[in-house]
Each structure stands twice: as structure tokens, then as C-alpha cells.
Amino acid sequence: MNHTNNTDSFHTTKYGTMSQHRKYEPYSDKEDSIPIGSLNVLSAKYESLDYEVVENYIYRDEERKKGYKFVVKKNFARWVTFFWIGLFTATIGIIIDISIEVISTFKFDHVKKSIDNCSQNNCLWRPYLMLLAFNIVPVFIGSILVAYVEPVALGSGIPQVKCYLNGVKIPRLVRIKTLFVKVIGVITTVVGGMCGGKEGPMIHAGAVVAAGISQGKSTTFNVDFGAFSYFREDHEKRDFVSGGAAAGVAAAFGSPVGGVLFSLEEGASFWNQGLTSRIFFASMISTFTLNSVLSAYHGHPGELTFWGLLNFGKFTDFALSYTMFELPIFVCMGIFGGLTGALFCHLNYRLTVFRMRTLISPWKKVLEAVFVCAFTATIGFSLSLWQNDCKPIGLDPTRVPVQLNCNDGEYSSMASLWLQIPEASVRSFFHDPAGSFDISTLVLFALTYYFLSIWSYGLSVSAGLFIPMLVTGAAWGRLIGIAVQSIYPDLDVGRYALIGAACQLGGVVRMTISLTIILIEATGDITFGLPLMICLLTAKWIGDYFTESIYDIHIQLSGIPLMAWDPPPLSSNIYASEVMSHPATVFKSKETVGKIVDTLKKYTYNGFPVVDDIYVTESEEGNYKPNGRLRGLILRSQLIVLLQNKVFNEALDAWDNVTPTTFRHDYPRYSKIENIEVLDSERNYTVDLLRFMNPSPYVVQHMASLPRIFRLFRAMGLRHIVVVNDSNEVVGVVTRKDLTRYREWRHRGQIGVVELKVSAKL
Ligand code: ATP
Ligand code: MG
């Protein structure tokens, strides 16, 4: 199992010298070293995206005919598309923001009125029941939508978008239906008072918008506008989606640079210079649109004061002017954030495994979501009653100061925290003057919110993790601020709340560069960059020591074959001949229709090497002996299109109609081979694959090492690599999924590489 202990051995075959093919045992259920238990397997249901451009004969022909004018047109269309992506993403942000504001204002006003009436008359059960109803109804609707209509809209969507940008096709991720469910889901979750934010889902929303606009068609509505058909390929689509994700971040946090960096840090496994400026453009448009519309909505048209959905409020210069002696305190807070973050990830992982095993049917998921919602409301209400933290009105800028059990002219600070949207609580922690919260209030609030957030993440509702983490961190950060202030009275507790919020969030999501910039842009003060950087890095290092980030844990649990940034360490003694599948299923360059249909029905593979016919002989199982010389690689989708359009050598007129547009027409969902009708008389016809295949696929020698193949896949965004022997004969195929099976494995000081199982069931 541990590759590091293996010694190399070679054997000579008719293909040349090959390293011995080693068999690896996948993890068994019993082993205690399994990081993710028996669920540490990859799912076979996720297919890969392909960054390769198939430069075949018809592609070159099209390029030659269209000329340079087309290049300019396409480039211009890209910029226009990015403009619309920015605009639409911001529009969605605006819709979400205004809906949440209107509905929650209505809710909190009514609950407050009822509380005010009942505090004297001993009928507090009335506002409690009212709050329960106000919370449960929307959450019920939202979770029904997520559980029954579109489960892929669950959570923030960041892990899934990350996987998409990494090169994994997540079914239904970027459909309009998903977007609808997501938008309604987010509104209902936040309005329902659950521990969730509206920011993370904006990234998913941006991704859907980008995919929709750039493809000029919608599967949900079954319409095809025919526009931008030249963008219908994985390569272009993925570029747009990374722009959409960036625009989503930009709208959510008012952070255009943070958006670009988010796509760079978390997302795109493939990047180029041109993409940077286009993504930046989309982010800028998105921030600007959101800012101008929301500023106008809030009564300051033209002032552009409303940056992002997440508004930290304005910090004073005094609040952010830190001194040297505080830096070690920030580092300690980073360590604490890393520890609590790791604990968060671990507990949530355990909970998710439990959910995957027991809460399988959708109604159970809905029930759990409604239960957590009711529980959250009950806890919030009970704490507000129980904790008599009365402060004079005027200290707190909350919109609805709730009097509850306090005297006239006072309000209960605990009740105000629970009876406002979490963003407002973050602002309270950041900006309320010293003394607005008792220490016990902060301790109780931070603890309950922390555990409620652990429970809420992964429920069948759409909501993000950013806000719950910021609220929790801001609460304990403020607590530390109060402690420091008791020694050095001359400082502002708000900045400790900010650092606490950053540490807590960083400890859970483990983003560094993008999160620093997002927070700098959200606070609007560059001078506070250094403390943020220090604490985010510390939180990441400490957290990484114990667990992976919450997103990576959820990705692993869903069995998505995510490609790591780097090859597993100490793996250069693993060779292509061990990673590859062999014998490869190949086609001759001039292949019969019958053979193509049978092969496509028999295997699920998406790519087939094309070999020279001359040396090919057929084995007993119907496979060709893999001794043909490599000519190219043909994709299943291409073969399907060829069969559908009957592009056979014997049907000469079919040839004229085949252009790259024919292949793009059905993208990204091609027919199944079972649905393609081939007459018996056509089975002996032949197809000339040479004209349509990719004539120069990426190829490695059988002796190429795993890290080398890994880098090729990573850098080029590939889906298949053909393995050849010394005489350029095909001996095997390596797919992206084959590589993602090899994972770093650490246990009790040992490091090695392990090969995961692939399960068709997951
Ligand atoms: P993907 O599903 O990632 O879009 P794919 O379907 O072509 O691409 P996999 O699903 O990874 O490839 O293939 C499953 C297994 O089959 C892998 O181990 C792979 O090496 C192997 N395989 C893929 N194509 C061929 C082929 N043409 N001949 C033999 N084995 C293959
Ligand atoms: Mg496959």
C-alpha cells in the first residue's frame, strides 16, 4: 500500500521495458487510518471536462475560412458576454438582498411589536409562536425545493463550483432551474433565521449566470437563442464560469479584486493572462451595478455607498490603527481560529457522514431542516429571555432595539442580536461602542452560534458559511478585545472583532489571499491588511495541520474526483504503465459502423485512441490487440454525432454538411448511443475517423512518472492521455479520474500514496 517502500522492478514485454504492474489494495473499512472512513472512494458518476481543442481537419478548415475577422469578433463577443455576466450576477444579488431586507423587516417588526405588548402581560409565548411560524414556513418551502426539486442547490455551492472549475462536470450545477432554487432557497433560509448567509450562494449564482449567458441557450426552458454558439465547448464555458464565480464574489462582498483572486486561488485549474482582465472586468461591472442600484434603493442615488451584500460598515481610522504589540495577540487569535475551525470541520464531517448514512430520503432531510430551524429560533428566544443584558438605548445602532424584560429606555442586547439578520449582528460587534455587550452575552452567543452553524451546514437548504463564521468569530474576537482593553484601555474592541471574524472564517474555509483581499475591500482600509494576512495565514496553517478545509471535506465525501494542486509526494516511482488502463479499447482509422456502435454500447469510456489499421489484429474478446501505432484520439461525443448524421464513407453527401457547428450543436448533452438508430444494412459501412479525430493528442511514454503525467493533466486541463510504448504503439489510456485516485496518505508520521476505490454506487 505504501509506495515509498516499493522497490522498482522491470520486466520486458513486447511493448518494450515496462515497470512491473503493481496492484494496490484500496483502503478497507476496518483501518483506523482512514481519514474519511469507508466513504473515501471516488464516484464513477462524475465525468470530466475537457480543455483540449480538437484541432482536426474540419476545425482547421473552419478557421481558415472564417479568417482573422472572426477572431476579432469572437474576442469582442467574449468581452460583451463578461459584461452581461457581471450585470446579471449583480441583479441576482440585488433581488436576494432586497427580498431579504423587506421580508425580514416585516418579520422583525411584527415580532418586536408582539414582544413589546407581551413583556408586561405575561404572554411571551405569543411572539415565540409567531417567530416560530415566521421562521419555519420559509425554511420549509426552501428545504422542500432543495430536497425535491434540485438537490445540487444545497449549501453554498462553493465546493461544487470549485470542482467544476477544477475540471469535473457536476450534473445540473449550472442550470437555470438550479439558480431559481438557489435564489429562493437563500432568501428563505436567511429570512427563516437560520445560521446561514447569502454571500456564498452568490458565487454559485454567478457561475450559473455565466454558463447560461455564454451558451446562449437553456436546457431548463428548452430554448436555444443560437447566439454565441462558438462558445459551446468546455474550454470557453469553464472560462466564463470562472468569471461568473468572480462576479459573484464581487457582488457579495463588494470586492472586485477579491473576486478575481477567489477564482484564481480556489477555482480555475487553468489560467491565462487574457482571462484575468476579462474576469476583472466582469467583477467590476458586478460590483458597480450592485452598488449603484442598492445605493439608490437605500435613498442615496449616485453616492455609491453600498458596497456589496455584506456590508461591514465604516471603520474609523482609530478603530483600525493597530500597534506593534498587538501583532502577537493577532497571531494567538489566528491559532485559536485555526483550532476552532478544525474542530468545526471535524464535527461537521462526522455529522455529514451520519447524515449520508441515515438521512437518505428527501422528507427526512426536510424534517431535519425544519427541526434545526425551530431549534435555532427556540434557543435564540430562550437566551434572549434568560440573559438579562440591558443597555441604555442609543448605545446600539440596531434598527429594532427590543425591550423585553428591561426597564424603559433600555433594550436587551442579547435579544437584539437574535432578532436581526446576522449581517447586522456582525456590524454590531464591529462598531458598537465599548460596553454594549456583557461578557456573558458574548460567550453564550458565540458558543451557541458556533454549534448551531456546525449543525446547519449541510442541511437541505441553500445558504453559505461566511456569515455564520464571521458572526461567531466577531463575537469571540470582541471578547478578546474586551480582555485586552482591560489591560490597555486605549484601544478599540471593534478591531478585535474583525480579526476574530477573519480567523474563524479562515480556520474553516482556509482561503488566504482572496479572503484577505475580500476583507480589506469590505473594510475599505488597506492599512489593516497586515494583521488580516497574519491571522488568516496562521489560522490556515493551524487548521490544515488537523483537517482539510470544510469545502474539501464535503468534496471528498461526495466522491468527486477533484484534482489536487500537486501530485502526491514521493510518487515519481509510479509509472504510466501502472496508472494506465490496459489493454486500451481503440478504433482503427477507418472503422466499421457496427464496430463503433458495439464498442460504444459495451464501454462507457469517453475517449478512444485511433490506431493504424495495418498491424491491428482482433483478439478473442473482440478487443484489438493494442499493437497499432497511434494516429489520434476520438471522443465518444464525436462518434455519436458522426453516427447521428450518418457521416459514412458510403453516404457521400453527408460529408458536406459536417462542420464544427454540427459537433457543437448538442453540446453539452449528446444523445445516448442507445437512442441512435443504425440500420442493419449500415453496419458494414465505414467511417473515416482520421478526418474527425484529434490528430495530436497528448501522449506519454510508458515510463513517464506519475508527477509528470499529473502536471500535464493539471496544466493543460486534459481528460485523456494515451500511453505508448517505445515504438509509438498504444498500450494504455490514462484519464483524469485515474490520476485523482492517487492520494497523499499520512498516518503516524508515515507518508505514502494510496489508491482510492471507484464506486459506481456513490
Ligand atoms: P470521464 O468519465 O472522466 O469523462 P472517461 O469515461 O473516458 O472520462 P473514465 O470514466 O475515467 O474515462 O474511465 C474509467 C476507466 O476506464 C479508467 O480507469 C480509464 O483508464 C479506463 N478507460 C478510459 N478509456 C479507455 C479506453 N479507451 N480503453 C481502455 N480503458 C479506458
Ligand atoms: Mg467515464
mmCIF file of N, CA and C in Angstrom, residues 197-281:
data_model
loop_
_atom_site.group_PDB
_atom_site.id
_atom_site.type_symbol
_atom_site.label_atom_id
_atom_site.label_comp_id
_atom_site.label_asym_id
_atom_site.label_seq_id
_atom_site.Cartn_x
_atom_site.Cartn_y
_atom_site.Cartn_z
ATOM 1 N N GLY A 197 -25.670 32.379 5.392
ATOM 2 C CA GLY A 197 -25.528 33.701 4.784
ATOM 3 C C GLY A 197 -25.915 33.669 3.323
ATOM 4 N N LYS A 198 -26.047 34.855 2.746
ATOM 5 C CA LYS A 198 -26.422 34.922 1.342
ATOM 6 C C LYS A 198 -25.209 35.122 0.441
ATOM 7 N N GLU A 199 -24.020 35.184 1.014
ATOM 8 C CA GLU A 199 -22.856 35.538 0.205
ATOM 9 C C GLU A 199 -22.308 34.371 -0.607
ATOM 10 N N GLY A 200 -22.092 33.222 0.064
ATOM 11 C CA GLY A 200 -21.541 32.062 -0.643
ATOM 12 C C GLY A 200 -22.374 31.687 -1.860
ATOM 13 N N PRO A 201 -23.699 31.585 -1.705
ATOM 14 C CA PRO A 201 -24.525 31.221 -2.852
ATOM 15 C C PRO A 201 -24.408 32.181 -4.028
ATOM 16 N N MET A 202 -23.967 33.410 -3.792
ATOM 17 C CA MET A 202 -23.795 34.337 -4.909
ATOM 18 C C MET A 202 -22.747 33.824 -5.887
ATOM 19 N N ILE A 203 -21.772 33.106 -5.364
ATOM 20 C CA ILE A 203 -20.713 32.571 -6.224
ATOM 21 C C ILE A 203 -21.306 31.523 -7.165
ATOM 22 N N HIS A 204 -22.155 30.681 -6.589
ATOM 23 C CA HIS A 204 -22.837 29.687 -7.409
ATOM 24 C C HIS A 204 -23.755 30.373 -8.417
ATOM 25 N N ALA A 205 -24.482 31.394 -7.930
ATOM 26 C CA ALA A 205 -25.399 32.102 -8.820
ATOM 27 C C ALA A 205 -24.632 32.703 -9.999
ATOM 28 N N GLY A 206 -23.488 33.312 -9.711
ATOM 29 C CA GLY A 206 -22.666 33.893 -10.774
ATOM 30 C C GLY A 206 -22.240 32.845 -11.777
ATOM 31 N N ALA A 207 -21.902 31.670 -11.268
ATOM 32 C CA ALA A 207 -21.458 30.586 -12.159
ATOM 33 C C ALA A 207 -22.592 30.167 -13.094
ATOM 34 N N VAL A 208 -23.803 30.068 -12.572
ATOM 35 C CA VAL A 208 -24.931 29.664 -13.413
ATOM 36 C C VAL A 208 -25.214 30.734 -14.468
ATOM 37 N N VAL A 209 -25.206 31.985 -14.031
ATOM 38 C CA VAL A 209 -25.446 33.084 -14.963
ATOM 39 C C VAL A 209 -24.427 33.024 -16.098
ATOM 40 N N ALA A 210 -23.166 32.821 -15.734
ATOM 41 C CA ALA A 210 -22.104 32.795 -16.742
ATOM 42 C C ALA A 210 -22.319 31.662 -17.723
ATOM 43 N N ALA A 211 -22.648 30.493 -17.201
ATOM 44 C CA ALA A 211 -22.830 29.351 -18.093
ATOM 45 C C ALA A 211 -24.021 29.594 -19.007
ATOM 46 N N GLY A 212 -25.086 30.166 -18.453
ATOM 47 C CA GLY A 212 -26.293 30.404 -19.254
ATOM 48 C C GLY A 212 -26.053 31.422 -20.347
ATOM 49 N N ILE A 213 -25.500 32.561 -19.980
ATOM 50 C CA ILE A 213 -25.331 33.632 -20.970
ATOM 51 C C ILE A 213 -24.344 33.218 -22.049
ATOM 52 N N SER A 214 -23.251 32.604 -21.649
ATOM 53 C CA SER A 214 -22.218 32.309 -22.646
ATOM 54 C C SER A 214 -22.664 31.235 -23.631
ATOM 55 N N GLN A 215 -23.604 30.393 -23.230
ATOM 56 C CA GLN A 215 -24.006 29.322 -24.138
ATOM 57 C C GLN A 215 -25.206 29.723 -24.988
ATOM 58 N N GLY A 216 -25.863 30.802 -24.611
ATOM 59 C CA GLY A 216 -26.986 31.283 -25.410
ATOM 60 C C GLY A 216 -28.127 30.301 -25.516
ATOM 61 N N LYS A 217 -28.278 29.430 -24.535
ATOM 62 C CA LYS A 217 -29.422 28.526 -24.547
ATOM 63 C C LYS A 217 -29.690 28.026 -23.134
ATOM 64 N N SER A 218 -30.886 27.482 -22.917
ATOM 65 C CA SER A 218 -31.218 26.968 -21.603
ATOM 66 C C SER A 218 -31.866 25.599 -21.726
ATOM 67 N N THR A 219 -31.306 24.646 -21.006
ATOM 68 C CA THR A 219 -31.881 23.297 -21.038
ATOM 69 C C THR A 219 -33.189 23.270 -20.276
ATOM 70 N N THR A 220 -33.242 24.038 -19.163
ATOM 71 C CA THR A 220 -34.459 24.046 -18.355
ATOM 72 C C THR A 220 -35.663 24.475 -19.184
ATOM 73 N N PHE A 221 -35.496 25.560 -19.957
ATOM 74 C CA PHE A 221 -36.627 26.064 -20.740
ATOM 75 C C PHE A 221 -36.652 25.503 -22.151
ATOM 76 N N ASN A 222 -35.647 24.706 -22.452
ATOM 77 C CA ASN A 222 -35.558 24.119 -23.775
ATOM 78 C C ASN A 222 -35.587 25.178 -24.879
ATOM 79 N N VAL A 223 -34.834 26.244 -24.695
ATOM 80 C CA VAL A 223 -34.732 27.245 -25.759
ATOM 81 C C VAL A 223 -33.275 27.394 -26.171
ATOM 82 N N ASP A 224 -33.108 27.725 -27.424
ATOM 83 C CA ASP A 224 -31.768 27.932 -27.947
ATOM 84 C C ASP A 224 -31.791 29.231 -28.742
ATOM 85 N N PHE A 225 -31.108 30.251 -28.221
ATOM 86 C CA PHE A 225 -31.125 31.532 -28.920
ATOM 87 C C PHE A 225 -30.152 31.547 -30.098
ATOM 88 N N GLY A 226 -29.362 30.507 -30.186
ATOM 89 C CA GLY A 226 -28.447 30.401 -31.323
ATOM 90 C C GLY A 226 -27.260 31.353 -31.207
ATOM 91 N N ALA A 227 -27.277 32.218 -30.204
ATOM 92 C CA ALA A 227 -26.172 33.175 -30.077
ATOM 93 C C ALA A 227 -24.960 32.478 -29.477
ATOM 94 N N PHE A 228 -23.818 33.027 -29.750
ATOM 95 C CA PHE A 228 -22.573 32.556 -29.146
ATOM 96 C C PHE A 228 -22.366 31.044 -29.299
ATOM 97 N N SER A 229 -22.776 30.468 -30.407
ATOM 98 C CA SER A 229 -22.644 29.013 -30.497
ATOM 99 C C SER A 229 -21.163 28.616 -30.512
ATOM 100 N N TYR A 230 -20.290 29.579 -30.885
ATOM 101 C CA TYR A 230 -18.870 29.243 -30.909
ATOM 102 C C TYR A 230 -18.276 29.146 -29.507
ATOM 103 N N PHE A 231 -19.060 29.472 -28.479
ATOM 104 C CA PHE A 231 -18.559 29.294 -27.115
ATOM 105 C C PHE A 231 -18.975 27.946 -26.539
ATOM 106 N N ARG A 232 -19.603 27.119 -27.385
ATOM 107 C CA ARG A 232 -20.106 25.867 -26.827
ATOM 108 C C ARG A 232 -19.037 24.784 -26.805
ATOM 109 N N GLU A 233 -18.144 24.923 -25.891
ATOM 110 C CA GLU A 233 -17.148 23.886 -25.639
ATOM 111 C C GLU A 233 -16.674 24.056 -24.200
ATOM 112 N N ASP A 234 -16.168 22.986 -23.639
ATOM 113 C CA ASP A 234 -15.779 23.012 -22.223
ATOM 114 C C ASP A 234 -14.817 24.140 -21.905
ATOM 115 N N HIS A 235 -13.875 24.327 -22.829
ATOM 116 C CA HIS A 235 -12.815 25.306 -22.620
ATOM 117 C C HIS A 235 -13.397 26.705 -22.383
ATOM 118 N N GLU A 236 -14.207 27.162 -23.327
ATOM 119 C CA GLU A 236 -14.779 28.504 -23.234
ATOM 120 C C GLU A 236 -15.730 28.594 -22.049
ATOM 121 N N LYS A 237 -16.553 27.555 -21.895
ATOM 122 C CA LYS A 237 -17.572 27.602 -20.855
ATOM 123 C C LYS A 237 -16.920 27.716 -19.477
ATOM 124 N N ARG A 238 -15.863 26.954 -19.300
ATOM 125 C CA ARG A 238 -15.211 26.983 -17.987
ATOM 126 C C ARG A 238 -14.590 28.356 -17.718
ATOM 127 N N ASP A 239 -14.056 28.992 -18.743
ATOM 128 C CA ASP A 239 -13.528 30.342 -18.568
ATOM 129 C C ASP A 239 -14.621 31.296 -18.114
ATOM 130 N N PHE A 240 -15.771 31.191 -18.765
ATOM 131 C CA PHE A 240 -16.871 32.078 -18.391
ATOM 132 C C PHE A 240 -17.341 31.792 -16.971
ATOM 133 N N VAL A 241 -17.397 30.517 -16.636
ATOM 134 C CA VAL A 241 -17.863 30.174 -15.293
ATOM 135 C C VAL A 241 -16.907 30.732 -14.237
ATOM 136 N N SER A 242 -15.600 30.713 -14.527
ATOM 137 C CA SER A 242 -14.705 31.299 -13.520
ATOM 138 C C SER A 242 -14.955 32.800 -13.407
ATOM 139 N N GLY A 243 -15.318 33.440 -14.524
ATOM 140 C CA GLY A 243 -15.685 34.855 -14.472
ATOM 141 C C GLY A 243 -16.950 35.069 -13.667
ATOM 142 N N GLY A 244 -17.909 34.166 -13.842
ATOM 143 C CA GLY A 244 -19.174 34.277 -13.116
ATOM 144 C C GLY A 244 -18.958 34.130 -11.625
ATOM 145 N N ALA A 245 -18.120 33.165 -11.246
ATOM 146 C CA ALA A 245 -17.838 32.957 -9.823
ATOM 147 C C ALA A 245 -17.195 34.218 -9.248
ATOM 148 N N ALA A 246 -16.281 34.802 -10.014
ATOM 149 C CA ALA A 246 -15.616 36.021 -9.545
ATOM 150 C C ALA A 246 -16.625 37.158 -9.412
ATOM 151 N N ALA A 247 -17.508 37.266 -10.390
ATOM 152 C CA ALA A 247 -18.523 38.327 -10.332
ATOM 153 C C ALA A 247 -19.420 38.120 -9.117
ATOM 154 N N GLY A 248 -19.665 36.859 -8.776
ATOM 155 C CA GLY A 248 -20.476 36.543 -7.600
ATOM 156 C C GLY A 248 -19.800 37.026 -6.329
ATOM 157 N N VAL A 249 -18.509 36.749 -6.203
ATOM 158 C CA VAL A 249 -17.762 37.221 -5.026
ATOM 159 C C VAL A 249 -17.783 38.743 -4.992
ATOM 160 N N ALA A 250 -17.577 39.331 -6.168
ATOM 161 C CA ALA A 250 -17.519 40.789 -6.244
ATOM 162 C C ALA A 250 -18.831 41.397 -5.763
ATOM 163 N N ALA A 251 -19.947 40.787 -6.176
ATOM 164 C CA ALA A 251 -21.244 41.324 -5.760
ATOM 165 C C ALA A 251 -21.480 41.060 -4.280
ATOM 166 N N ALA A 252 -21.086 39.876 -3.826
ATOM 167 C CA ALA A 252 -21.376 39.505 -2.446
ATOM 168 C C ALA A 252 -20.613 40.385 -1.455
ATOM 169 N N PHE A 253 -19.362 40.639 -1.748
ATOM 170 C CA PHE A 253 -18.534 41.342 -0.763
ATOM 171 C C PHE A 253 -18.122 42.739 -1.218
ATOM 172 N N GLY A 254 -18.592 43.158 -2.362
ATOM 173 C CA GLY A 254 -18.152 44.443 -2.886
ATOM 174 C C GLY A 254 -16.666 44.420 -3.134
ATOM 175 N N SER A 255 -16.199 43.303 -3.684
ATOM 176 C CA SER A 255 -14.763 43.095 -3.739
ATOM 177 C C SER A 255 -14.324 42.571 -5.107
ATOM 178 N N PRO A 256 -14.146 43.487 -6.070
ATOM 179 C CA PRO A 256 -13.790 43.013 -7.417
ATOM 180 C C PRO A 256 -12.437 42.294 -7.475
ATOM 181 N N VAL A 257 -11.454 42.827 -6.774
ATOM 182 C CA VAL A 257 -10.141 42.168 -6.821
ATOM 183 C C VAL A 257 -10.219 40.827 -6.093
ATOM 184 N N GLY A 258 -10.939 40.820 -4.980
ATOM 185 C CA GLY A 258 -11.126 39.576 -4.241
ATOM 186 C C GLY A 258 -11.792 38.528 -5.112
ATOM 187 N N GLY A 259 -12.706 38.958 -5.969
ATOM 188 C CA GLY A 259 -13.382 38.029 -6.867
ATOM 189 C C GLY A 259 -12.404 37.350 -7.812
ATOM 190 N N VAL A 260 -11.539 38.159 -8.422
ATOM 191 C CA VAL A 260 -10.549 37.600 -9.348
ATOM 192 C C VAL A 260 -9.646 36.629 -8.593
ATOM 193 N N LEU A 261 -9.219 37.061 -7.412
ATOM 194 C CA LEU A 261 -8.305 36.203 -6.651
ATOM 195 C C LEU A 261 -8.991 34.933 -6.182
ATOM 196 N N PHE A 262 -10.280 35.033 -5.895
ATOM 197 C CA PHE A 262 -11.012 33.830 -5.486
ATOM 198 C C PHE A 262 -10.982 32.803 -6.613
ATOM 199 N N SER A 263 -11.280 33.269 -7.829
ATOM 200 C CA SER A 263 -11.262 32.341 -8.962
ATOM 201 C C SER A 263 -9.879 31.743 -9.143
ATOM 202 N N LEU A 264 -8.886 32.574 -8.908
ATOM 203 C CA LEU A 264 -7.515 32.111 -9.095
ATOM 204 C C LEU A 264 -7.116 31.121 -8.008
ATOM 205 N N GLU A 265 -7.458 31.447 -6.759
ATOM 206 C CA GLU A 265 -6.989 30.641 -5.632
ATOM 207 C C GLU A 265 -7.790 29.354 -5.477
ATOM 208 N N GLU A 266 -9.084 29.476 -5.558
ATOM 209 C CA GLU A 266 -9.933 28.329 -5.250
ATOM 210 C C GLU A 266 -10.351 27.575 -6.502
ATOM 211 N N GLY A 267 -10.459 28.318 -7.576
ATOM 212 C CA GLY A 267 -11.151 27.729 -8.707
ATOM 213 C C GLY A 267 -10.282 27.237 -9.834
ATOM 214 N N ALA A 268 -10.160 28.068 -10.814
ATOM 215 C CA ALA A 268 -9.636 27.648 -12.106
ATOM 216 C C ALA A 268 -8.316 26.910 -11.983
ATOM 217 N N SER A 269 -8.301 25.726 -12.508
ATOM 218 C CA SER A 269 -7.051 24.988 -12.511
ATOM 219 C C SER A 269 -6.243 25.437 -13.719
ATOM 220 N N PHE A 270 -6.843 26.241 -14.536
ATOM 221 C CA PHE A 270 -6.193 26.663 -15.761
ATOM 222 C C PHE A 270 -6.399 28.154 -15.898
ATOM 223 N N TRP A 271 -5.375 28.855 -16.213
ATOM 224 C CA TRP A 271 -5.465 30.316 -16.167
ATOM 225 C C TRP A 271 -4.663 30.902 -17.292
ATOM 226 N N ASN A 272 -5.097 32.001 -17.831
ATOM 227 C CA ASN A 272 -4.221 32.720 -18.755
ATOM 228 C C ASN A 272 -4.401 34.220 -18.569
ATOM 229 N N GLN A 273 -3.484 34.974 -19.119
ATOM 230 C CA GLN A 273 -3.459 36.414 -18.854
ATOM 231 C C GLN A 273 -4.739 37.100 -19.323
ATOM 232 N N GLY A 274 -5.190 36.735 -20.521
ATOM 233 C CA GLY A 274 -6.370 37.379 -21.092
ATOM 234 C C GLY A 274 -7.575 37.200 -20.195
ATOM 235 N N LEU A 275 -7.643 36.017 -19.597
ATOM 236 C CA LEU A 275 -8.764 35.704 -18.719
ATOM 237 C C LEU A 275 -8.782 36.655 -17.520
ATOM 238 N N THR A 276 -7.593 36.976 -17.005
ATOM 239 C CA THR A 276 -7.518 37.838 -15.819
ATOM 240 C C THR A 276 -8.253 39.150 -16.055
ATOM 241 N N SER A 277 -7.941 39.780 -17.181
ATOM 242 C CA SER A 277 -8.536 41.103 -17.366
ATOM 243 C C SER A 277 -10.030 40.992 -17.641
ATOM 244 N N ARG A 278 -10.451 39.943 -18.327
ATOM 245 C CA ARG A 278 -11.888 39.815 -18.587
ATOM 246 C C ARG A 278 -12.660 39.525 -17.299
ATOM 247 N N ILE A 279 -12.076 38.663 -16.469
ATOM 248 C CA ILE A 279 -12.745 38.351 -15.203
ATOM 249 C C ILE A 279 -12.802 39.595 -14.320
ATOM 250 N N PHE A 280 -11.723 40.345 -14.357
ATOM 251 C CA PHE A 280 -11.690 41.578 -13.569
ATOM 252 C C PHE A 280 -12.785 42.536 -14.037
ATOM 253 N N PHE A 281 -12.941 42.587 -15.350
ATOM 254 C CA PHE A 281 -13.968 43.445 -15.943
ATOM 255 C C PHE A 281 -15.354 43.030 -15.440
#
